[in-house]
Amino acid sequence: MSYIRDRITARHYATPHPYDVMVYTEGGHYYAKDSRGNLICADSQTACIQESINYVLNKPTGGRVYIRAGDYYLAPLNTQNCGYAYICAPIPYDKALIVEGDGDATRIHLPQNNLNNDAWLFSWGWDGTAPYTRKSRLSNMAFINDVNAGSYSMNVLVTSSITNNSSGLEVEGVNVYDVQGTALWFTFWINNLYDVTFSRYRFFSINSNKPNVAVLFDSVALGKIVDSFIYTVNGGGHAIDNGTGSILVNSVEIYGPWSAAFNFGSTDGTSHIDVTNSIIGINRAGNQGIQGLNNTIYGPISLINNNGNGTVKFTITSSQLLTPIAYNAGNASTQSMIIVRGNLVFSGCAGYVVGINNPGSGYIHMDVSGNVLGMS
């Protein structure tokens, strides 16, 4: 009997703990404790999230911060920290930062921004060089824009490379609810990384102050957004923005009157966006409509926009478009290469199915073939 008990005890202690630090809220207070139950923070300005990140980044390989279900309200941002961010994470090349929650039951309310600049809740920066770098992750939680009423936005995450273009990043199962207050600007601004994946990302805006961008990939190689849902009820700028880099879009739904589904900024000749198996626009009503609204032929005004005189390389295949194949060239002097093949396209009452608006001196090459086209 003693031998069996000893084996059970040994197996119990060999099981890894599910977190290195747990952040939680009770009775209107915020705490953080380590995996042994030691309290490491109580009621800080950042609801103990900054202290928890500092703790795991001091471990040999980094670690996991688990933010338990609850509502987290941070103090207003009054002082400029790392750039224009609230919670700073300088990630060494040989460590990984994992921040996870309990899905929509973990609700972080984006705080008041009192700076004279747009700001972000998180700034993650990668530091150092190595033969390979670890991959960090932000997952399974909700960010709610319902507090900030300042002159400048409070967004979710900005990334940077401190000493080199290092590491990859996963954003998985993260939901943004844009409810009220100052409009979101660059909700996620992903800079200077490679191998970046957004999966099961949900952006849901009912704010009368229209959002600018749901996700911006800027100087990102091998960026991907898959199995995601991007919606605005009152309009906005762009669902997906490419500053510079290669972006793959698969199984993504983009709904609501965005100015454009996809935007190109100051993109170079090797930048591109490739879309497949996606739905742009919705035609549903009643209990099938989003939030019970009559979402009839409800999609972006343009499919593609160029607001930075960038080189445009864009493909879309095997998708459904309830919006015109419209390219707003923005008077660009650079060339554009657009391929639209094998899609089901219905533009409703727009008056046209294929269009090029505001052409400049740059050549525009557009191949629209093998699609099923329709309009009212």
mmCIF file of C-alpha atoms in Angstrom:
data_model
loop_
_atom_site.group_PDB
_atom_site.id
_atom_site.type_symbol
_atom_site.label_atom_id
_atom_site.label_comp_id
_atom_site.label_asym_id
_atom_site.label_seq_id
_atom_site.Cartn_x
_atom_site.Cartn_y
_atom_site.Cartn_z
ATOM 1 C CA MET A 1 0.000 0.000 0.000
ATOM 2 C CA SER A 2 2.837 2.397 0.834
ATOM 3 C CA TYR A 3 4.484 1.667 -2.530
ATOM 4 C CA ILE A 4 1.238 2.530 -4.414
ATOM 5 C CA ARG A 5 0.765 5.720 -2.372
ATOM 6 C CA ASP A 6 4.338 6.814 -3.080
ATOM 7 C CA ARG A 7 3.869 6.251 -6.804
ATOM 8 C CA ILE A 8 0.639 8.325 -6.821
ATOM 9 C CA THR A 9 2.347 11.133 -4.879
ATOM 10 C CA ALA A 10 5.300 11.174 -7.240
ATOM 11 C CA ARG A 11 3.027 11.267 -10.270
ATOM 12 C CA HIS A 12 1.029 14.122 -8.754
ATOM 13 C CA TYR A 13 4.123 16.287 -8.278
ATOM 14 C CA ALA A 14 5.420 15.427 -11.760
ATOM 15 C CA THR A 15 2.322 16.957 -13.370
ATOM 16 C CA PRO A 16 3.150 20.474 -14.632
ATOM 17 C CA HIS A 17 1.121 23.325 -13.210
ATOM 18 C CA PRO A 18 -1.187 24.946 -15.775
ATOM 19 C CA TYR A 19 0.199 28.443 -15.161
ATOM 20 C CA ASP A 20 3.206 30.272 -13.783
ATOM 21 C CA VAL A 21 1.144 33.206 -12.557
ATOM 22 C CA MET A 22 -2.613 33.538 -12.135
ATOM 23 C CA VAL A 23 -4.289 36.952 -12.180
ATOM 24 C CA TYR A 24 -7.731 37.078 -10.612
ATOM 25 C CA THR A 25 -10.306 39.440 -9.218
ATOM 26 C CA GLU A 26 -12.392 39.090 -6.072
ATOM 27 C CA GLY A 27 -14.610 41.640 -4.366
ATOM 28 C CA GLY A 28 -13.515 44.461 -6.655
ATOM 29 C CA HIS A 29 -9.805 43.843 -5.973
ATOM 30 C CA TYR A 30 -7.095 42.419 -8.224
ATOM 31 C CA TYR A 31 -4.455 39.882 -7.262
ATOM 32 C CA ALA A 32 -1.736 37.723 -8.777
ATOM 33 C CA LYS A 33 -0.186 34.602 -7.305
ATOM 34 C CA ASP A 34 2.442 32.209 -8.556
ATOM 35 C CA SER A 35 2.020 28.482 -9.145
ATOM 36 C CA ARG A 36 2.818 27.771 -5.486
ATOM 37 C CA GLY A 37 0.136 30.115 -4.235
ATOM 38 C CA ASN A 38 2.447 32.942 -3.206
ATOM 39 C CA LEU A 39 0.904 36.384 -3.612
ATOM 40 C CA ILE A 40 3.050 38.545 -5.894
ATOM 41 C CA CYS A 41 0.697 41.495 -6.471
ATOM 42 C CA ALA A 42 -2.409 43.168 -5.101
ATOM 43 C CA ASP A 43 -4.372 46.063 -6.621
ATOM 44 C CA SER A 44 -1.765 47.566 -8.930
ATOM 45 C CA GLN A 45 -2.537 50.203 -11.565
ATOM 46 C CA THR A 46 -2.582 47.479 -14.240
ATOM 47 C CA ALA A 47 -4.797 45.070 -12.267
ATOM 48 C CA CYS A 48 -1.613 43.047 -11.581
ATOM 49 C CA ILE A 49 -1.114 42.167 -15.269
ATOM 50 C CA GLN A 50 2.181 44.074 -15.672
ATOM 51 C CA GLU A 51 3.604 42.520 -12.512
ATOM 52 C CA SER A 52 2.656 39.043 -13.717
ATOM 53 C CA ILE A 53 4.348 39.544 -17.092
ATOM 54 C CA ASN A 54 7.480 40.827 -15.338
ATOM 55 C CA TYR A 55 7.480 37.704 -13.175
ATOM 56 C CA VAL A 56 7.326 35.178 -15.995
ATOM 57 C CA LEU A 57 9.871 37.030 -18.141
ATOM 58 C CA ASN A 58 12.334 36.605 -15.278
ATOM 59 C CA LYS A 59 11.997 32.826 -15.531
ATOM 60 C CA PRO A 60 14.570 30.918 -17.614
ATOM 61 C CA THR A 61 12.272 30.244 -20.578
ATOM 62 C CA GLY A 62 9.491 32.749 -19.944
ATOM 63 C CA GLY A 63 6.108 31.406 -18.970
ATOM 64 C CA ARG A 64 2.340 31.533 -18.885
ATOM 65 C CA VAL A 65 0.187 34.249 -17.347
ATOM 66 C CA TYR A 66 -3.353 33.017 -16.794
ATOM 67 C CA ILE A 67 -5.979 35.740 -16.352
ATOM 68 C CA ARG A 68 -8.977 34.139 -14.697
ATOM 69 C CA ALA A 69 -12.587 34.936 -15.617
ATOM 70 C CA GLY A 70 -13.767 38.345 -14.473
ATOM 71 C CA ASP A 71 -13.954 42.014 -15.398
ATOM 72 C CA TYR A 72 -10.646 43.884 -15.262
ATOM 73 C CA TYR A 73 -10.631 47.684 -15.110
ATOM 74 C CA LEU A 74 -7.250 49.394 -15.183
ATOM 75 C CA ALA A 75 -6.409 52.870 -13.900
ATOM 76 C CA PRO A 76 -6.235 55.641 -16.536
ATOM 77 C CA LEU A 77 -3.050 55.879 -18.590
ATOM 78 C CA ASN A 78 -1.479 59.213 -17.608
ATOM 79 C CA THR A 79 2.235 58.635 -18.210
ATOM 80 C CA GLN A 80 3.984 57.522 -21.392
ATOM 81 C CA ASN A 81 5.610 54.142 -20.895
ATOM 82 C CA CYS A 82 7.134 51.919 -23.602
ATOM 83 C CA GLY A 83 6.324 54.064 -26.601
ATOM 84 C CA TYR A 84 2.650 54.801 -26.128
ATOM 85 C CA ALA A 85 1.581 51.677 -24.300
ATOM 86 C CA TYR A 86 0.412 50.753 -20.822
ATOM 87 C CA ILE A 87 1.731 47.235 -20.170
ATOM 88 C CA CYS A 88 5.269 46.615 -21.452
ATOM 89 C CA ALA A 89 6.747 43.240 -22.365
ATOM 90 C CA PRO A 90 10.381 43.278 -23.583
ATOM 91 C CA ILE A 91 10.696 39.600 -24.541
ATOM 92 C CA PRO A 92 14.259 38.178 -24.674
ATOM 93 C CA TYR A 93 15.004 36.097 -27.769
ATOM 94 C CA ASP A 94 15.295 32.873 -25.720
ATOM 95 C CA LYS A 95 11.968 33.233 -23.897
ATOM 96 C CA ALA A 96 8.266 33.037 -24.723
ATOM 97 C CA LEU A 97 5.407 35.008 -23.228
ATOM 98 C CA ILE A 98 2.006 33.324 -23.105
ATOM 99 C CA VAL A 99 -0.971 35.329 -21.855
ATOM 100 C CA GLU A 100 -4.249 33.407 -21.741
ATOM 101 C CA GLY A 101 -7.710 33.752 -20.273
ATOM 102 C CA ASP A 102 -11.080 32.018 -20.035
ATOM 103 C CA GLY A 103 -12.486 33.198 -23.357
ATOM 104 C CA ASP A 104 -15.186 35.850 -23.220
ATOM 105 C CA ALA A 105 -15.445 35.286 -19.476
ATOM 106 C CA THR A 106 -12.106 37.103 -19.136
ATOM 107 C CA ARG A 107 -12.965 40.710 -19.976
ATOM 108 C CA ILE A 108 -10.286 43.390 -20.008
ATOM 109 C CA HIS A 109 -11.799 46.843 -20.410
ATOM 110 C CA LEU A 110 -9.472 49.095 -22.387
ATOM 111 C CA PRO A 111 -8.650 51.959 -19.997
ATOM 112 C CA GLN A 112 -8.940 55.703 -20.285
ATOM 113 C CA ASN A 113 -6.147 57.217 -22.389
ATOM 114 C CA ASN A 114 -5.077 60.624 -21.108
ATOM 115 C CA LEU A 115 -2.001 60.924 -23.348
ATOM 116 C CA ASN A 116 -1.812 63.232 -26.330
ATOM 117 C CA ASN A 117 -1.398 60.272 -28.663
ATOM 118 C CA ASP A 118 -3.090 57.037 -29.606
ATOM 119 C CA ALA A 119 -2.037 54.289 -27.220
ATOM 120 C CA TRP A 120 -2.126 50.520 -26.724
ATOM 121 C CA LEU A 121 -2.833 48.337 -23.732
ATOM 122 C CA PHE A 122 0.096 46.018 -24.554
ATOM 123 C CA SER A 123 3.473 46.630 -26.165
ATOM 124 C CA TRP A 124 5.402 43.436 -26.899
ATOM 125 C CA GLY A 125 8.947 43.817 -28.194
ATOM 126 C CA TRP A 126 11.473 41.109 -29.073
ATOM 127 C CA ASP A 127 15.076 41.577 -27.993
ATOM 128 C CA GLY A 128 18.219 39.817 -29.134
ATOM 129 C CA THR A 129 19.416 37.442 -31.827
ATOM 130 C CA ALA A 130 19.636 33.664 -31.940
ATOM 131 C CA PRO A 131 19.611 30.788 -34.437
ATOM 132 C CA TYR A 132 15.886 30.609 -33.713
ATOM 133 C CA THR A 133 13.471 32.427 -31.462
ATOM 134 C CA ARG A 134 10.483 31.284 -29.451
ATOM 135 C CA LYS A 135 6.884 31.990 -30.349
ATOM 136 C CA SER A 136 4.720 33.986 -27.943
ATOM 137 C CA ARG A 137 0.938 33.899 -27.691
ATOM 138 C CA LEU A 138 -2.052 36.013 -26.649
ATOM 139 C CA SER A 139 -5.188 33.913 -26.448
ATOM 140 C CA ASN A 140 -8.693 33.277 -25.163
ATOM 141 C CA MET A 141 -9.852 36.597 -23.771
ATOM 142 C CA ALA A 142 -11.999 39.598 -24.635
ATOM 143 C CA PHE A 143 -11.025 43.251 -24.860
ATOM 144 C CA ILE A 144 -13.848 45.746 -24.485
ATOM 145 C CA ASN A 145 -13.729 49.354 -25.642
ATOM 146 C CA ASP A 146 -16.284 50.993 -23.365
ATOM 147 C CA VAL A 147 -14.277 53.199 -20.958
ATOM 148 C CA ASN A 148 -12.041 55.551 -22.921
ATOM 149 C CA ALA A 149 -13.633 58.889 -23.810
ATOM 150 C CA GLY A 150 -10.436 60.864 -24.387
ATOM 151 C CA SER A 151 -9.202 62.611 -27.490
ATOM 152 C CA TYR A 152 -7.046 59.639 -28.514
ATOM 153 C CA SER A 153 -7.724 55.940 -28.845
ATOM 154 C CA MET A 154 -6.772 53.077 -26.539
ATOM 155 C CA ASN A 155 -6.082 49.972 -28.605
ATOM 156 C CA VAL A 156 -5.065 46.397 -27.768
ATOM 157 C CA LEU A 157 -1.549 45.452 -28.920
ATOM 158 C CA VAL A 158 1.436 46.967 -30.706
ATOM 159 C CA THR A 159 4.532 44.891 -31.422
ATOM 160 C CA SER A 160 8.079 45.844 -32.308
ATOM 161 C CA SER A 161 11.541 44.431 -32.799
ATOM 162 C CA ILE A 162 13.965 45.912 -30.301
ATOM 163 C CA THR A 163 17.218 44.656 -31.835
ATOM 164 C CA ASN A 164 16.243 42.523 -34.848
ATOM 165 C CA ASN A 165 13.286 41.081 -36.733
ATOM 166 C CA SER A 166 12.815 38.205 -34.354
ATOM 167 C CA SER A 167 10.194 35.709 -33.350
ATOM 168 C CA GLY A 168 6.671 34.812 -34.283
ATOM 169 C CA LEU A 169 3.358 35.508 -32.626
ATOM 170 C CA GLU A 170 -0.012 33.792 -32.228
ATOM 171 C CA VAL A 171 -3.203 35.688 -31.462
ATOM 172 C CA GLU A 172 -5.822 33.009 -30.927
ATOM 173 C CA GLY A 173 -9.407 33.153 -29.710
ATOM 174 C CA VAL A 174 -9.165 36.861 -28.933
ATOM 175 C CA ASN A 175 -12.334 38.948 -29.219
ATOM 176 C CA VAL A 176 -12.616 42.732 -29.412
ATOM 177 C CA TYR A 177 -15.950 44.353 -28.575
ATOM 178 C CA ASP A 178 -16.040 47.990 -29.628
ATOM 179 C CA VAL A 179 -19.026 49.271 -27.688
ATOM 180 C CA GLN A 180 -18.747 53.016 -27.027
ATOM 181 C CA GLY A 181 -16.358 55.900 -26.515
ATOM 182 C CA THR A 182 -13.317 56.975 -28.510
ATOM 183 C CA ALA A 183 -12.955 55.086 -31.784
ATOM 184 C CA LEU A 184 -10.366 52.339 -32.047
ATOM 185 C CA TRP A 185 -7.492 53.247 -34.374
ATOM 186 C CA PHE A 186 -4.932 50.482 -35.046
ATOM 187 C CA THR A 187 -6.583 47.878 -32.829
ATOM 188 C CA PHE A 188 -3.732 45.431 -33.426
ATOM 189 C CA TRP A 189 -0.596 46.984 -34.950
ATOM 190 C CA ILE A 190 1.812 44.167 -35.729
ATOM 191 C CA ASN A 191 5.313 45.382 -36.630
ATOM 192 C CA ASN A 192 8.626 43.781 -37.554
ATOM 193 C CA LEU A 193 7.768 40.120 -37.086
ATOM 194 C CA TYR A 194 7.572 36.947 -39.129
ATOM 195 C CA ASP A 195 5.280 33.917 -38.792
ATOM 196 C CA VAL A 196 2.344 35.795 -37.279
ATOM 197 C CA THR A 197 -1.010 33.990 -37.038
ATOM 198 C CA PHE A 198 -4.404 35.413 -36.068
ATOM 199 C CA SER A 199 -6.912 32.593 -35.636
ATOM 200 C CA ARG A 200 -10.487 32.704 -34.328
ATOM 201 C CA TYR A 201 -10.152 36.481 -34.012
ATOM 202 C CA ARG A 202 -13.471 38.282 -33.542
ATOM 203 C CA PHE A 203 -13.821 42.026 -34.046
ATOM 204 C CA PHE A 204 -17.312 43.305 -33.296
ATOM 205 C CA SER A 205 -18.068 47.043 -33.439
ATOM 206 C CA ILE A 206 -21.375 48.708 -32.573
ATOM 207 C CA ASN A 207 -19.690 51.997 -31.650
ATOM 208 C CA SER A 208 -21.132 55.149 -33.212
ATOM 209 C CA ASN A 209 -17.512 56.325 -33.422
ATOM 210 C CA LYS A 210 -16.297 54.294 -36.366
ATOM 211 C CA PRO A 211 -13.209 52.082 -35.972
ATOM 212 C CA ASN A 212 -10.254 52.605 -38.267
ATOM 213 C CA VAL A 213 -8.585 49.183 -38.647
ATOM 214 C CA ALA A 214 -9.309 45.782 -37.094
ATOM 215 C CA VAL A 215 -5.766 44.487 -37.699
ATOM 216 C CA LEU A 216 -2.706 46.101 -39.319
ATOM 217 C CA PHE A 217 0.224 43.993 -40.480
ATOM 218 C CA ASP A 218 3.149 46.384 -40.903
ATOM 219 C CA SER A 219 6.544 45.063 -42.008
ATOM 220 C CA VAL A 220 5.390 41.509 -41.383
ATOM 221 C CA ALA A 221 6.598 38.529 -43.379
ATOM 222 C CA LEU A 222 4.364 35.463 -43.435
ATOM 223 C CA GLY A 223 1.324 36.934 -41.718
ATOM 224 C CA LYS A 224 -1.873 34.884 -41.598
ATOM 225 C CA ILE A 225 -5.452 35.521 -40.490
ATOM 226 C CA VAL A 226 -7.744 32.488 -40.484
ATOM 227 C CA ASP A 227 -11.146 31.378 -39.162
ATOM 228 C CA SER A 228 -12.013 34.912 -38.087
ATOM 229 C CA PHE A 229 -14.971 37.315 -38.013
ATOM 230 C CA ILE A 230 -14.711 41.089 -38.555
ATOM 231 C CA TYR A 231 -17.842 43.237 -38.301
ATOM 232 C CA THR A 232 -18.851 46.865 -37.950
ATOM 233 C CA VAL A 233 -22.427 48.075 -37.851
ATOM 234 C CA ASN A 234 -21.755 51.786 -38.462
ATOM 235 C CA GLY A 235 -18.892 51.662 -40.925
ATOM 236 C CA GLY A 236 -15.186 52.267 -40.517
ATOM 237 C CA GLY A 237 -11.870 52.278 -42.314
ATOM 238 C CA HIS A 238 -10.430 48.889 -43.265
ATOM 239 C CA ALA A 239 -10.919 45.402 -41.907
ATOM 240 C CA ILE A 240 -7.404 44.174 -42.783
ATOM 241 C CA ASP A 241 -4.514 46.526 -43.546
ATOM 242 C CA ASN A 242 -1.155 45.615 -45.072
ATOM 243 C CA GLY A 243 1.588 48.133 -44.377
ATOM 244 C CA THR A 244 4.319 45.965 -45.888
ATOM 245 C CA GLY A 245 4.507 42.190 -46.080
ATOM 246 C CA SER A 246 2.896 38.942 -47.194
ATOM 247 C CA ILE A 247 -0.577 38.297 -45.795
ATOM 248 C CA LEU A 248 -2.620 35.105 -46.226
ATOM 249 C CA VAL A 249 -6.377 35.297 -45.481
ATOM 250 C CA ASN A 250 -8.403 32.083 -45.250
ATOM 251 C CA SER A 251 -11.930 31.369 -43.972
ATOM 252 C CA VAL A 252 -12.522 34.941 -42.823
ATOM 253 C CA GLU A 253 -15.871 36.747 -42.723
ATOM 254 C CA ILE A 254 -15.895 40.519 -43.216
ATOM 255 C CA TYR A 255 -19.267 42.202 -42.711
ATOM 256 C CA GLY A 256 -20.582 45.735 -42.503
ATOM 257 C CA PRO A 257 -19.972 48.976 -44.433
ATOM 258 C CA TRP A 258 -16.196 49.272 -44.089
ATOM 259 C CA SER A 259 -14.662 51.714 -46.554
ATOM 260 C CA ALA A 260 -12.698 48.724 -47.844
ATOM 261 C CA ALA A 261 -12.218 45.124 -46.833
ATOM 262 C CA PHE A 262 -8.476 45.214 -47.597
ATOM 263 C CA ASN A 263 -6.085 48.140 -47.649
ATOM 264 C CA PHE A 264 -2.547 48.574 -48.957
ATOM 265 C CA GLY A 265 -0.358 51.220 -47.373
ATOM 266 C CA SER A 266 3.212 51.968 -48.470
ATOM 267 C CA THR A 267 3.693 48.419 -49.699
ATOM 268 C CA ASP A 268 6.746 47.379 -51.680
ATOM 269 C CA GLY A 269 6.958 45.157 -54.761
ATOM 270 C CA THR A 270 7.036 41.891 -52.803
ATOM 271 C CA SER A 271 4.059 42.651 -50.559
ATOM 272 C CA HIS A 272 0.743 40.943 -51.254
ATOM 273 C CA ILE A 273 -2.599 39.832 -49.834
ATOM 274 C CA ASP A 274 -3.988 36.442 -50.879
ATOM 275 C CA VAL A 275 -7.575 35.591 -49.920
ATOM 276 C CA THR A 276 -9.379 32.268 -50.217
ATOM 277 C CA ASN A 277 -12.513 30.544 -48.855
ATOM 278 C CA SER A 278 -13.842 33.760 -47.344
ATOM 279 C CA ILE A 279 -17.114 35.718 -47.256
ATOM 280 C CA ILE A 280 -17.178 39.473 -47.808
ATOM 281 C CA GLY A 281 -20.630 40.903 -47.044
ATOM 282 C CA ILE A 282 -23.844 39.402 -45.716
ATOM 283 C CA ASN A 283 -27.415 38.995 -46.907
ATOM 284 C CA ARG A 284 -29.460 37.901 -43.895
ATOM 285 C CA ALA A 285 -32.280 39.324 -41.784
ATOM 286 C CA GLY A 286 -34.213 38.701 -38.590
ATOM 287 C CA ASN A 287 -32.818 36.052 -36.273
ATOM 288 C CA GLN A 288 -30.286 35.149 -38.961
ATOM 289 C CA GLY A 289 -29.004 38.700 -39.208
ATOM 290 C CA ILE A 290 -26.140 39.854 -37.026
ATOM 291 C CA GLN A 291 -27.646 41.022 -33.725
ATOM 292 C CA GLY A 292 -31.066 40.561 -35.343
ATOM 293 C CA LEU A 293 -30.425 43.363 -37.832
ATOM 294 C CA ASN A 294 -31.568 43.347 -41.434
ATOM 295 C CA ASN A 295 -28.112 42.813 -42.957
ATOM 296 C CA THR A 296 -29.191 42.809 -46.597
ATOM 297 C CA ILE A 297 -26.322 43.144 -49.105
ATOM 298 C CA TYR A 298 -24.252 44.530 -46.284
ATOM 299 C CA GLY A 299 -20.582 44.654 -47.110
ATOM 300 C CA PRO A 300 -17.597 46.943 -47.634
ATOM 301 C CA ILE A 301 -17.893 49.824 -50.101
ATOM 302 C CA SER A 302 -14.702 48.745 -51.895
ATOM 303 C CA LEU A 303 -13.012 45.394 -51.937
ATOM 304 C CA ILE A 304 -9.494 46.872 -52.146
ATOM 305 C CA ASN A 305 -8.098 50.286 -51.232
ATOM 306 C CA ASN A 306 -4.685 51.881 -51.761
ATOM 307 C CA ASN A 307 -4.080 54.783 -49.401
ATOM 308 C CA GLY A 308 -0.274 54.815 -49.341
ATOM 309 C CA ASN A 309 0.744 54.825 -53.007
ATOM 310 C CA GLY A 310 1.918 51.273 -52.466
ATOM 311 C CA THR A 311 2.380 48.467 -54.972
ATOM 312 C CA VAL A 312 -0.764 46.339 -54.903
ATOM 313 C CA LYS A 313 -0.599 42.565 -55.409
ATOM 314 C CA PHE A 314 -3.914 40.990 -54.516
ATOM 315 C CA THR A 315 -5.653 37.677 -55.234
ATOM 316 C CA ILE A 316 -9.015 36.338 -54.120
ATOM 317 C CA THR A 317 -10.368 32.888 -55.023
ATOM 318 C CA SER A 318 -13.110 30.455 -53.962
ATOM 319 C CA SER A 319 -14.920 33.136 -51.982
ATOM 320 C CA GLN A 320 -18.324 34.838 -51.849
ATOM 321 C CA LEU A 321 -18.476 38.593 -52.376
ATOM 322 C CA LEU A 322 -21.614 40.531 -51.566
ATOM 323 C CA THR A 323 -19.840 43.725 -52.548
ATOM 324 C CA PRO A 324 -18.531 44.986 -55.907
ATOM 325 C CA ILE A 325 -15.074 44.040 -57.140
ATOM 326 C CA ALA A 326 -14.082 47.648 -56.616
ATOM 327 C CA TYR A 327 -10.524 48.939 -56.388
ATOM 328 C CA ASN A 328 -9.921 52.450 -55.088
ATOM 329 C CA ALA A 329 -6.478 53.183 -56.533
ATOM 330 C CA GLY A 330 -6.074 56.412 -54.584
ATOM 331 C CA ASN A 331 -4.388 58.158 -57.535
ATOM 332 C CA ALA A 332 -1.391 55.855 -57.122
ATOM 333 C CA SER A 333 1.652 56.150 -59.339
ATOM 334 C CA THR A 334 2.678 52.568 -58.552
ATOM 335 C CA GLN A 335 1.398 49.493 -60.372
ATOM 336 C CA SER A 336 -1.383 47.198 -59.214
ATOM 337 C CA MET A 337 -1.891 43.513 -60.048
ATOM 338 C CA ILE A 338 -5.281 42.108 -59.044
ATOM 339 C CA ILE A 339 -6.602 38.597 -59.692
ATOM 340 C CA VAL A 340 -10.227 37.706 -58.919
ATOM 341 C CA ARG A 341 -11.056 34.146 -59.971
ATOM 342 C CA GLY A 342 -13.593 31.469 -59.136
ATOM 343 C CA ASN A 343 -15.784 33.527 -56.812
ATOM 344 C CA LEU A 344 -19.515 34.041 -56.392
ATOM 345 C CA VAL A 345 -20.105 37.800 -56.678
ATOM 346 C CA PHE A 346 -23.362 39.650 -56.098
ATOM 347 C CA SER A 347 -23.143 43.429 -55.788
ATOM 348 C CA GLY A 348 -26.811 44.190 -55.076
ATOM 349 C CA CYS A 349 -27.910 47.695 -56.049
ATOM 350 C CA ALA A 350 -24.421 49.191 -56.343
ATOM 351 C CA GLY A 351 -24.939 49.733 -60.083
ATOM 352 C CA TYR A 352 -21.771 47.906 -61.131
ATOM 353 C CA VAL A 353 -19.959 44.655 -60.418
ATOM 354 C CA VAL A 354 -16.387 45.570 -61.367
ATOM 355 C CA GLY A 355 -14.923 49.032 -60.953
ATOM 356 C CA ILE A 356 -11.686 51.019 -60.692
ATOM 357 C CA ASN A 357 -11.969 54.312 -58.856
ATOM 358 C CA ASN A 358 -9.488 57.198 -58.641
ATOM 359 C CA PRO A 359 -6.825 55.771 -60.981
ATOM 360 C CA GLY A 360 -3.449 57.479 -61.066
ATOM 361 C CA SER A 361 -0.497 57.174 -63.406
ATOM 362 C CA GLY A 362 0.383 53.652 -62.265
ATOM 363 C CA TYR A 363 -0.600 50.711 -64.452
ATOM 364 C CA ILE A 364 -3.490 48.601 -63.168
ATOM 365 C CA HIS A 365 -3.603 44.956 -64.258
ATOM 366 C CA MET A 366 -6.887 43.288 -63.293
ATOM 367 C CA ASP A 367 -7.857 39.690 -64.160
ATOM 368 C CA VAL A 368 -11.505 38.978 -63.384
ATOM 369 C CA SER A 369 -12.292 35.526 -64.760
ATOM 370 C CA GLY A 370 -14.196 32.372 -63.913
ATOM 371 C CA ASN A 371 -16.535 34.143 -61.480
ATOM 372 C CA VAL A 372 -20.305 34.022 -61.235
ATOM 373 C CA LEU A 373 -21.380 37.680 -61.336
ATOM 374 C CA GLY A 374 -24.752 39.156 -60.430
ATOM 375 C CA MET A 375 -26.468 42.395 -59.440
ATOM 376 C CA SER A 376 -29.983 43.614 -58.687
#
